[in-house]
Structures are given as C-alpha cells and as structure tokens.
PDB file of C-alpha atoms in Angstrom:
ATOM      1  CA  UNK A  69     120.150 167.482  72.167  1.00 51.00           C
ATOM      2  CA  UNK A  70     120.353 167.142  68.652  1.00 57.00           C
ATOM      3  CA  UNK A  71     122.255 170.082  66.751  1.00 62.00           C
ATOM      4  CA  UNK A  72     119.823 172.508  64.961  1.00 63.00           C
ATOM      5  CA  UNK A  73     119.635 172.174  61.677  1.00 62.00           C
ATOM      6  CA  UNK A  74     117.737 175.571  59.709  1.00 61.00           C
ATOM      7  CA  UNK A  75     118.689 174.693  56.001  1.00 56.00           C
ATOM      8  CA  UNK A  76     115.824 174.810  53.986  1.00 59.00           C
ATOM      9  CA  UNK A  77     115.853 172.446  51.278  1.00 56.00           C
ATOM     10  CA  UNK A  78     116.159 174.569  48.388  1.00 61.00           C
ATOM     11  CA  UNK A  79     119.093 176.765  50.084  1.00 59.00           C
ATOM     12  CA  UNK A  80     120.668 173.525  50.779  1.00 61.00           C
ATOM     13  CA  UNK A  81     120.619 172.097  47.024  1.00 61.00           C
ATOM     14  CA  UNK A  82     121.578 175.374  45.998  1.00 62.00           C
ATOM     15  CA  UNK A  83     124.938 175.877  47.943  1.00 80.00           C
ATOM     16  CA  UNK A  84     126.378 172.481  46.908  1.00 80.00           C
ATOM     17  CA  UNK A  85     127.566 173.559  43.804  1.00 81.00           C
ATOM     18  CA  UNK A  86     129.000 176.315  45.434  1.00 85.00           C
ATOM     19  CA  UNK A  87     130.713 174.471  48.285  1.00 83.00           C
ATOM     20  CA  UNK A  88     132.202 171.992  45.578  1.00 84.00           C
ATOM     21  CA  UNK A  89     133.319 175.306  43.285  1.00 85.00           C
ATOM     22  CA  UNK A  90     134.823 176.701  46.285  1.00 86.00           C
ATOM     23  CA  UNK A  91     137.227 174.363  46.585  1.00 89.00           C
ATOM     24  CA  UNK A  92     137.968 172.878  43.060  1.00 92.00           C
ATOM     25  CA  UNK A  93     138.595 176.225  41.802  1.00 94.00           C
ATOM     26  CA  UNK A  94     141.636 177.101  44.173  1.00 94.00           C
ATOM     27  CA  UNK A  95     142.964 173.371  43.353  1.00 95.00           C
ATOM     28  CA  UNK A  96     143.061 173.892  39.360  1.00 96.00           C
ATOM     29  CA  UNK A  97     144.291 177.286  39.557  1.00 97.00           C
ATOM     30  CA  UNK A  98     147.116 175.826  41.328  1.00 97.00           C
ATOM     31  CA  UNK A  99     147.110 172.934  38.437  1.00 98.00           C
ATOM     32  CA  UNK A 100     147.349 175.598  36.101  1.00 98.00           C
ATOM     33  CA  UNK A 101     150.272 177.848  37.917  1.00 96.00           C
ATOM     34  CA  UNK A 102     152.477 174.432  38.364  1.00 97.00           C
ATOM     35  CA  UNK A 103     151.873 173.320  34.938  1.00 97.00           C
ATOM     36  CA  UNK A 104     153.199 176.974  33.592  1.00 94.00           C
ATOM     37  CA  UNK A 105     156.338 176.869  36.250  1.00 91.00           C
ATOM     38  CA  UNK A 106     157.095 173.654  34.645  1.00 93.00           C
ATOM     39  CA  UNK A 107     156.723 174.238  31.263  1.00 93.00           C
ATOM     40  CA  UNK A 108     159.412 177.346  31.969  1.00 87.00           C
ATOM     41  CA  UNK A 109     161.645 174.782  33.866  1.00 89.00           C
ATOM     42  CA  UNK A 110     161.371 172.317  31.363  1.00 91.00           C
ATOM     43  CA  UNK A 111     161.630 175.208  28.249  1.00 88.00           C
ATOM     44  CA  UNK A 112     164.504 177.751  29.265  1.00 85.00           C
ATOM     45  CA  UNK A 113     165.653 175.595  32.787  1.00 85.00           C
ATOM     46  CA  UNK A 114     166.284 177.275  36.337  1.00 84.00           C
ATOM     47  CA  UNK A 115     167.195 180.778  34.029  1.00 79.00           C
ATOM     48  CA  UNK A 116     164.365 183.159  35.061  1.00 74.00           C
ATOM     49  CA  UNK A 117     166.696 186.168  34.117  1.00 79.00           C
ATOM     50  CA  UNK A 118     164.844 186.269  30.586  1.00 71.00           C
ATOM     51  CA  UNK A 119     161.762 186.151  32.405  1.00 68.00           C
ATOM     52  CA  UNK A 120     158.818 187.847  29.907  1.00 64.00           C
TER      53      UNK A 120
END
C-alpha cells in the first residue's frame, strides 16, 4: 500500500519556501543572539552588572 500522497502541485511548490524559512530563521536568530553574547564577553568580559 503505497502512502497517500494529496499535495497538489502548486501547494507543494508553494510551502517549500516556507518549510526552508521555518527552520533557517530560528538558526540565524540564534547566530545573531550568540554573536551579541560574545561581543559583550569579548567587550566588558563575564561583568554583566553594567548590563544596559
């Protein structure tokens, strides 16, 4: 029994660039959140009392 398969062609196409955003989007935001922990680190060191 093969498994069902209802995707139309257009839907298909159309949630690819969704399915790729869905997860590249989480992964830079991350990027983004360890680059600014480490620019801190690197600027002021382990202080985060003068934390803005």
């Amino acid at each position: 029994m093969q498994a069902a398969r209802h995707f139309h062609l257009e839907l298909r196409y159309a949630s690819v660039p969704t399915y790729v955003a869905s997860y590249l989007f989480p992964v830079l935001l991350l990027a983004y959140e360890l680059y600014r922990v480490g620019r801190w680190i690197f600027d002021y060191g382990m202080n985060f009392a003068n934390f803005r």
